Amino acid sequence: MGRNKINGETKIPQHIAIIMDGNGRWAKKRLMPRSFGHKKGMERMIGLMEHAFDLGVPYVTVYALSTENLTRPEEELNGLYDLIRNHFEGYMDRFCEKGVRLRIIGETHRLPADVQEIIARVEEKTKGCVGKGVNVALCYGSRAEIVRAVNLAVEQGKTVTEADVSSLLYTAGQPDPDLMIRTGKEIRLSNFLLWQSAYAELYFSDKMFPDFSDKDLEKAIVWFSSRTRRFGKTDEQVECLH
Ligand code: IPE
Ligand code: IPE
Ligand code: MG
C-alpha cells in the first residue's frame, strides 16, 4: 500500500515536464467532441500543476500545443484558442497568487493576435516572481527552439558552449527537467524539450491525460525517487557521493 506514498525520504524533482497526450481519445471514448477532451485536459493541467507546487516541485513545463499540431483542423485549433481566451487568465491568476512566474514558450507570434495579448498580460503580471515557474509550451517545437538559439549565438558572433546554448533557450535560468511524464500510451517525445531532457527520467503512463490524477503524479514522483541517477558514473562512484 505505502509503496506509492510520498514521504520525507522521497526525492522531489526540481522540474517536471509533462506531455499531456490523449485528450482526443479520452473524448472519443465518451462519444464527445475532441474539444470536450481538451477542456477536461486544461482543467486537469491546472489541478496537476497546483498539486506539483504543493508537493514542493518548483518548476513545471506542460506541452499544450506543438508546432506540428498547427496542421490540425482549423475547428480544433479554434476550440483550443477559445479555451485560452475564456479560461487561461483566470486560471493563471491562481498561480500568480502563489508567487509562480508564468512563461509561454514557443513561436507565440504564430498564435492569433488576441491570444498573444492574453499571454503577454499574464506573463507581465508574474514577471517579478522568482524561484517557482510554470512554462506552458504553445506552438512549441524543440528543434525550432534549438535553431533559434544557434541563430542568436551566430548573431553574437560566438563559438558556443553547452551553457551558452542552454542560456539561449526559452527555459534559460531554470533547472533542466529531471522528470518527464507522457500520458496517452505513446512512447515518444514528439519534439519536446530535446536539449533540456538529456538526463531526464522518462515516465510513460497508459492513462489518457484527463484521467491522470494527482495520485498518478505522486506515483510518478515516487518512481522518480527510486531511480539511481548515475550521470555516466558507476554505481560505486555514485554511492561514494552520498
Ligand atoms: C493532446 O491530446 C493535446 C494536444 C495535442 C493539443 P491529443 O489531442 O493529441 O489527444 P489524442 O492523442 O488525439 O488522444
Ligand atoms: C504531443 O502530442 C503534443 C502535445 C501534447 C501538445 P501529439 O498528440 O501531437 O503527438 P503525436 O503527434 O502523437 O506524436
Ligand atoms: Mg495525441
Short mmCIF file of C-alpha atoms and ligand atoms in Angstrom, two decimals:
data_model
loop_
_atom_site.label_atom_id
_atom_site.label_comp_id
_atom_site.label_asym_id
_atom_site.label_seq_id
_atom_site.Cartn_x
_atom_site.Cartn_y
_atom_site.Cartn_z
CA MET A 1 0.00 0.00 0.00
CA GLY A 2 2.58 2.54 1.16
CA ARG A 3 4.66 1.95 -1.98
CA ASN A 4 3.23 4.88 -3.88
CA LYS A 5 3.19 7.33 -1.00
CA ILE A 6 5.37 10.40 -0.85
CA ASN A 7 7.18 10.75 2.49
CA GLY A 8 10.10 12.68 3.94
CA GLU A 9 12.59 10.42 2.16
CA THR A 10 11.12 10.99 -1.32
CA LYS A 11 13.36 12.97 -3.69
CA ILE A 12 11.20 15.66 -5.20
CA PRO A 13 12.01 16.63 -8.81
CA GLN A 14 13.09 20.22 -9.34
CA HIS A 15 11.43 20.41 -12.74
CA ILE A 16 8.70 18.19 -14.13
CA ALA A 17 7.88 18.28 -17.85
CA ILE A 18 4.53 16.86 -18.90
CA ILE A 19 3.41 15.81 -22.39
CA MET A 20 -0.35 15.96 -21.94
CA ASP A 21 -1.49 13.49 -24.54
CA GLY A 22 -4.75 11.63 -25.01
CA ASN A 23 -7.43 14.34 -24.74
CA GLY A 24 -8.94 13.43 -28.10
CA ARG A 25 -9.09 9.68 -27.45
CA TRP A 26 -10.50 10.33 -23.97
CA ALA A 27 -13.36 12.32 -25.52
CA LYS A 28 -13.92 9.89 -28.40
CA LYS A 29 -14.37 7.02 -25.96
CA ARG A 30 -17.16 9.01 -24.35
CA LEU A 31 -18.70 9.86 -27.75
CA MET A 32 -17.92 13.50 -27.11
CA PRO A 33 -16.19 16.04 -29.40
CA ARG A 34 -12.41 16.40 -29.14
CA SER A 35 -12.90 19.93 -27.81
CA PHE A 36 -14.55 18.44 -24.72
CA GLY A 37 -11.41 16.38 -24.15
CA HIS A 38 -9.26 19.50 -24.45
CA LYS A 39 -11.42 21.34 -21.90
CA LYS A 40 -11.11 18.46 -19.43
CA GLY A 41 -7.40 18.34 -20.20
CA MET A 42 -6.97 22.01 -19.41
CA GLU A 43 -8.77 21.63 -16.09
CA ARG A 44 -6.59 18.63 -15.23
CA MET A 45 -3.47 20.56 -16.23
CA ILE A 46 -4.28 23.29 -13.70
CA GLY A 47 -5.08 20.77 -10.96
CA LEU A 48 -1.87 18.83 -11.59
CA MET A 49 0.30 21.93 -11.58
CA GLU A 50 -1.22 23.09 -8.29
CA HIS A 51 -0.59 19.68 -6.80
CA ALA A 52 3.00 19.68 -8.04
CA PHE A 53 3.66 23.03 -6.34
CA ASP A 54 2.02 21.80 -3.13
CA LEU A 55 4.43 18.86 -3.19
CA GLY A 56 7.38 21.25 -3.44
CA VAL A 57 8.19 20.97 -7.16
CA PRO A 58 9.41 24.45 -8.15
CA TYR A 59 9.18 24.20 -11.97
CA VAL A 60 6.58 22.59 -14.21
CA THR A 61 6.53 22.70 -18.02
CA VAL A 62 3.46 21.47 -19.86
CA TYR A 63 3.21 20.72 -23.57
CA ALA A 64 -0.13 22.20 -24.63
CA LEU A 65 0.34 22.72 -28.39
CA SER A 66 3.19 21.70 -30.66
CA THR A 67 4.21 23.42 -33.90
CA GLU A 68 3.18 20.18 -35.61
CA ASN A 69 -0.30 20.48 -34.03
CA LEU A 70 -0.84 23.62 -36.15
CA THR A 71 -1.62 21.21 -39.01
CA ARG A 72 -4.77 20.02 -37.18
CA PRO A 73 -8.23 21.00 -38.50
CA GLU A 74 -8.99 24.68 -38.03
CA GLU A 75 -12.06 23.86 -35.95
CA GLU A 76 -9.97 22.01 -33.38
CA LEU A 77 -7.37 24.78 -33.24
CA ASN A 78 -10.07 27.43 -32.81
CA GLY A 79 -11.52 25.37 -29.95
CA LEU A 80 -8.10 25.35 -28.27
CA TYR A 81 -7.68 29.10 -28.75
CA ASP A 82 -11.17 29.64 -27.32
CA LEU A 83 -10.14 27.72 -24.21
CA ILE A 84 -7.23 30.11 -23.77
CA ARG A 85 -9.47 33.12 -24.46
CA ASN A 86 -12.12 32.07 -21.94
CA HIS A 87 -10.20 30.44 -19.11
CA PHE A 88 -6.49 30.95 -19.22
CA GLU A 89 -6.18 34.28 -17.44
CA GLY A 90 -8.50 33.27 -14.61
CA TYR A 91 -6.63 30.01 -14.02
CA MET A 92 -3.25 31.63 -14.21
CA ASP A 93 -4.19 34.27 -11.63
CA ARG A 94 -4.19 31.40 -9.12
CA PHE A 95 -0.51 30.80 -9.82
CA CYS A 96 0.23 34.49 -9.63
CA GLU A 97 -1.16 34.48 -6.06
CA LYS A 98 1.26 31.65 -5.22
CA GLY A 99 4.24 33.62 -6.50
CA VAL A 100 4.77 31.45 -9.57
CA ARG A 101 6.24 33.00 -12.68
CA LEU A 102 4.41 32.10 -15.86
CA ARG A 103 6.14 31.85 -19.21
CA ILE A 104 4.69 30.80 -22.53
CA ILE A 105 7.38 29.07 -24.56
CA GLY A 106 7.19 28.59 -28.30
CA GLU A 107 6.61 30.52 -31.50
CA THR A 108 3.85 32.58 -29.96
CA HIS A 109 3.84 35.04 -32.87
CA ARG A 110 2.03 32.30 -34.82
CA LEU A 111 -0.96 32.45 -32.45
CA PRO A 112 -4.00 34.70 -33.10
CA ALA A 113 -3.32 38.31 -32.09
CA ASP A 114 -5.87 38.40 -29.24
CA VAL A 115 -4.43 35.19 -27.77
CA GLN A 116 -0.97 36.77 -27.90
CA GLU A 117 -2.33 39.74 -25.95
CA ILE A 118 -3.72 37.48 -23.21
CA ILE A 119 -0.40 35.68 -22.95
CA ALA A 120 1.58 38.93 -22.76
CA ARG A 121 -0.71 40.20 -19.99
CA VAL A 122 -0.35 37.05 -17.90
CA GLU A 123 3.43 36.96 -18.35
CA GLU A 124 3.69 40.62 -17.37
CA LYS A 125 1.69 40.08 -14.16
CA THR A 126 4.06 37.40 -12.88
CA LYS A 127 7.39 38.65 -14.18
CA GLY A 128 8.56 39.70 -10.71
CA CYS A 129 8.18 36.16 -9.28
CA VAL A 130 11.38 34.17 -8.77
CA GLY A 131 12.12 30.59 -7.70
CA LYS A 132 8.92 28.97 -8.94
CA GLY A 133 7.75 28.77 -12.53
CA VAL A 134 5.23 27.35 -14.93
CA ASN A 135 6.08 27.11 -18.61
CA VAL A 136 3.20 26.47 -20.97
CA ALA A 137 4.52 25.29 -24.34
CA LEU A 138 2.32 26.71 -27.10
CA CYS A 139 3.33 26.44 -30.77
CA TYR A 140 6.43 24.83 -29.37
CA GLY A 141 8.93 22.67 -31.20
CA SER A 142 12.23 21.73 -29.67
CA ARG A 143 14.24 21.68 -32.87
CA ALA A 144 12.98 25.16 -33.76
CA GLU A 145 13.94 26.32 -30.26
CA ILE A 146 17.48 24.99 -30.71
CA VAL A 147 17.80 26.54 -34.18
CA ARG A 148 16.65 29.86 -32.72
CA ALA A 149 19.31 29.61 -30.00
CA VAL A 150 22.01 28.82 -32.56
CA ASN A 151 20.99 31.78 -34.70
CA LEU A 152 21.09 34.08 -31.68
CA ALA A 153 24.61 32.84 -30.96
CA VAL A 154 25.64 33.40 -34.59
CA GLU A 155 24.31 36.97 -34.40
CA GLN A 156 26.51 37.48 -31.35
CA GLY A 157 29.47 36.08 -33.30
CA LYS A 158 30.01 33.37 -30.70
CA THR A 159 31.55 29.91 -30.64
CA VAL A 160 29.08 28.42 -28.19
CA THR A 161 29.47 26.23 -25.13
CA GLU A 162 26.71 23.97 -23.81
CA ALA A 163 25.99 26.57 -21.14
CA ASP A 164 25.62 29.23 -23.86
CA VAL A 165 23.06 27.14 -25.74
CA SER A 166 21.10 26.49 -22.51
CA SER A 167 21.09 30.21 -21.80
CA LEU A 168 19.64 30.96 -25.25
CA LEU A 169 16.71 28.55 -24.94
CA TYR A 170 13.26 29.59 -23.70
CA THR A 171 13.99 27.82 -20.41
CA ALA A 172 17.13 29.88 -19.67
CA GLY A 173 17.96 30.06 -15.98
CA GLN A 174 15.71 27.15 -15.00
CA PRO A 175 16.90 23.72 -13.88
CA ASP A 176 16.61 21.07 -16.62
CA PRO A 177 13.60 18.78 -16.26
CA ASP A 178 14.62 15.82 -14.13
CA LEU A 179 11.30 14.01 -14.64
CA MET A 180 9.47 13.88 -17.97
CA ILE A 181 5.97 12.40 -17.92
CA ARG A 182 3.97 11.45 -21.00
CA THR A 183 0.38 10.28 -20.77
CA GLY A 184 -1.70 8.71 -23.55
CA LYS A 185 0.17 5.44 -24.14
CA GLU A 186 2.70 6.74 -26.68
CA ILE A 187 6.40 6.22 -26.02
CA ARG A 188 7.94 9.22 -27.78
CA LEU A 189 8.97 12.80 -27.13
CA SER A 190 7.22 14.45 -30.13
CA ASN A 191 9.77 17.27 -30.38
CA PHE A 192 9.52 18.36 -26.73
CA LEU A 193 12.48 19.73 -24.73
CA LEU A 194 15.03 17.58 -26.56
CA TRP A 195 18.04 19.52 -25.29
CA GLN A 196 16.78 20.08 -21.76
CA SER A 197 15.76 16.45 -21.20
CA ALA A 198 19.17 14.97 -21.97
CA TYR A 199 19.24 13.40 -18.49
CA ALA A 200 15.57 13.39 -17.52
CA GLU A 201 13.97 10.25 -16.15
CA LEU A 202 11.22 9.30 -18.60
CA TYR A 203 7.86 8.12 -17.24
CA PHE A 204 5.12 6.90 -19.54
CA SER A 205 1.54 6.39 -18.45
CA ASP A 206 -1.16 4.50 -20.34
CA LYS A 207 -3.79 6.85 -18.95
CA MET A 208 -5.31 9.49 -21.18
CA PHE A 209 -4.41 12.93 -19.83
CA PRO A 210 -7.85 13.89 -18.39
CA ASP A 211 -7.66 10.70 -16.26
CA PHE A 212 -4.14 11.35 -14.95
CA SER A 213 -4.89 12.10 -11.29
CA ASP A 214 -2.96 13.80 -8.50
CA LYS A 215 -2.31 10.30 -7.14
CA ASP A 216 -0.84 9.29 -10.52
CA LEU A 217 1.51 12.25 -10.30
CA GLU A 218 2.59 11.14 -6.83
CA LYS A 219 3.18 7.64 -8.17
CA ALA A 220 5.43 9.07 -10.90
CA ILE A 221 7.38 11.10 -8.31
CA VAL A 222 7.86 8.06 -6.07
CA TRP A 223 9.10 6.13 -9.12
CA PHE A 224 11.47 9.02 -9.95
CA SER A 225 12.76 9.00 -6.39
CA SER A 226 13.63 5.29 -6.70
CA ARG A 227 15.84 5.78 -9.79
CA THR A 228 19.62 5.74 -9.49
CA ARG A 229 20.83 8.77 -11.39
CA ARG A 230 24.37 7.94 -12.47
CA PHE A 231 25.10 10.68 -14.99
CA GLY A 232 27.65 8.40 -16.61
CA LYS A 233 29.31 7.25 -13.39
CA THR A 234 29.35 3.73 -11.91
CA ASP A 235 27.13 2.68 -9.01
CA GLU A 236 30.18 2.64 -6.73
CA GLN A 237 31.12 6.20 -7.66
CA VAL A 238 27.53 7.32 -7.09
CA GLU A 239 27.47 5.66 -3.63
CA CYS A 240 30.68 7.46 -2.67
CA LEU A 241 28.97 10.78 -3.40
CA HIS A 242 26.21 10.01 -0.86
C1 IPE B 1 -3.00 16.24 -26.55
O1 IPE B 1 -4.11 15.46 -26.80
C2 IPE B 1 -3.32 17.72 -26.56
C3 IPE B 1 -2.92 18.39 -27.80
C4 IPE B 1 -2.12 17.90 -28.72
C5 IPE B 1 -3.48 19.71 -28.02
P1 IPE B 1 -4.44 14.98 -28.27
O2 IPE B 1 -5.34 15.98 -28.89
O3 IPE B 1 -3.20 14.68 -29.03
O4 IPE B 1 -5.24 13.65 -27.98
P2 IPE B 1 -5.16 12.30 -28.80
O5 IPE B 1 -3.71 11.88 -28.84
O6 IPE B 1 -5.73 12.56 -30.14
O7 IPE B 1 -5.98 11.35 -27.98
C1 IPE B 2 2.25 15.94 -28.44
O1 IPE B 2 1.07 15.23 -28.65
C2 IPE B 2 1.95 17.40 -28.31
C3 IPE B 2 1.19 17.78 -27.14
C4 IPE B 2 0.85 17.01 -26.15
C5 IPE B 2 0.81 19.16 -27.09
P1 IPE B 2 0.63 14.77 -30.13
O2 IPE B 2 -0.61 14.01 -29.96
O3 IPE B 2 0.61 15.94 -31.03
O4 IPE B 2 1.85 13.84 -30.53
P2 IPE B 2 2.00 12.83 -31.75
O5 IPE B 2 1.59 13.57 -32.98
O6 IPE B 2 1.08 11.67 -31.47
O7 IPE B 2 3.44 12.44 -31.71
MG MG B 3 -2.08 12.96 -29.28
#
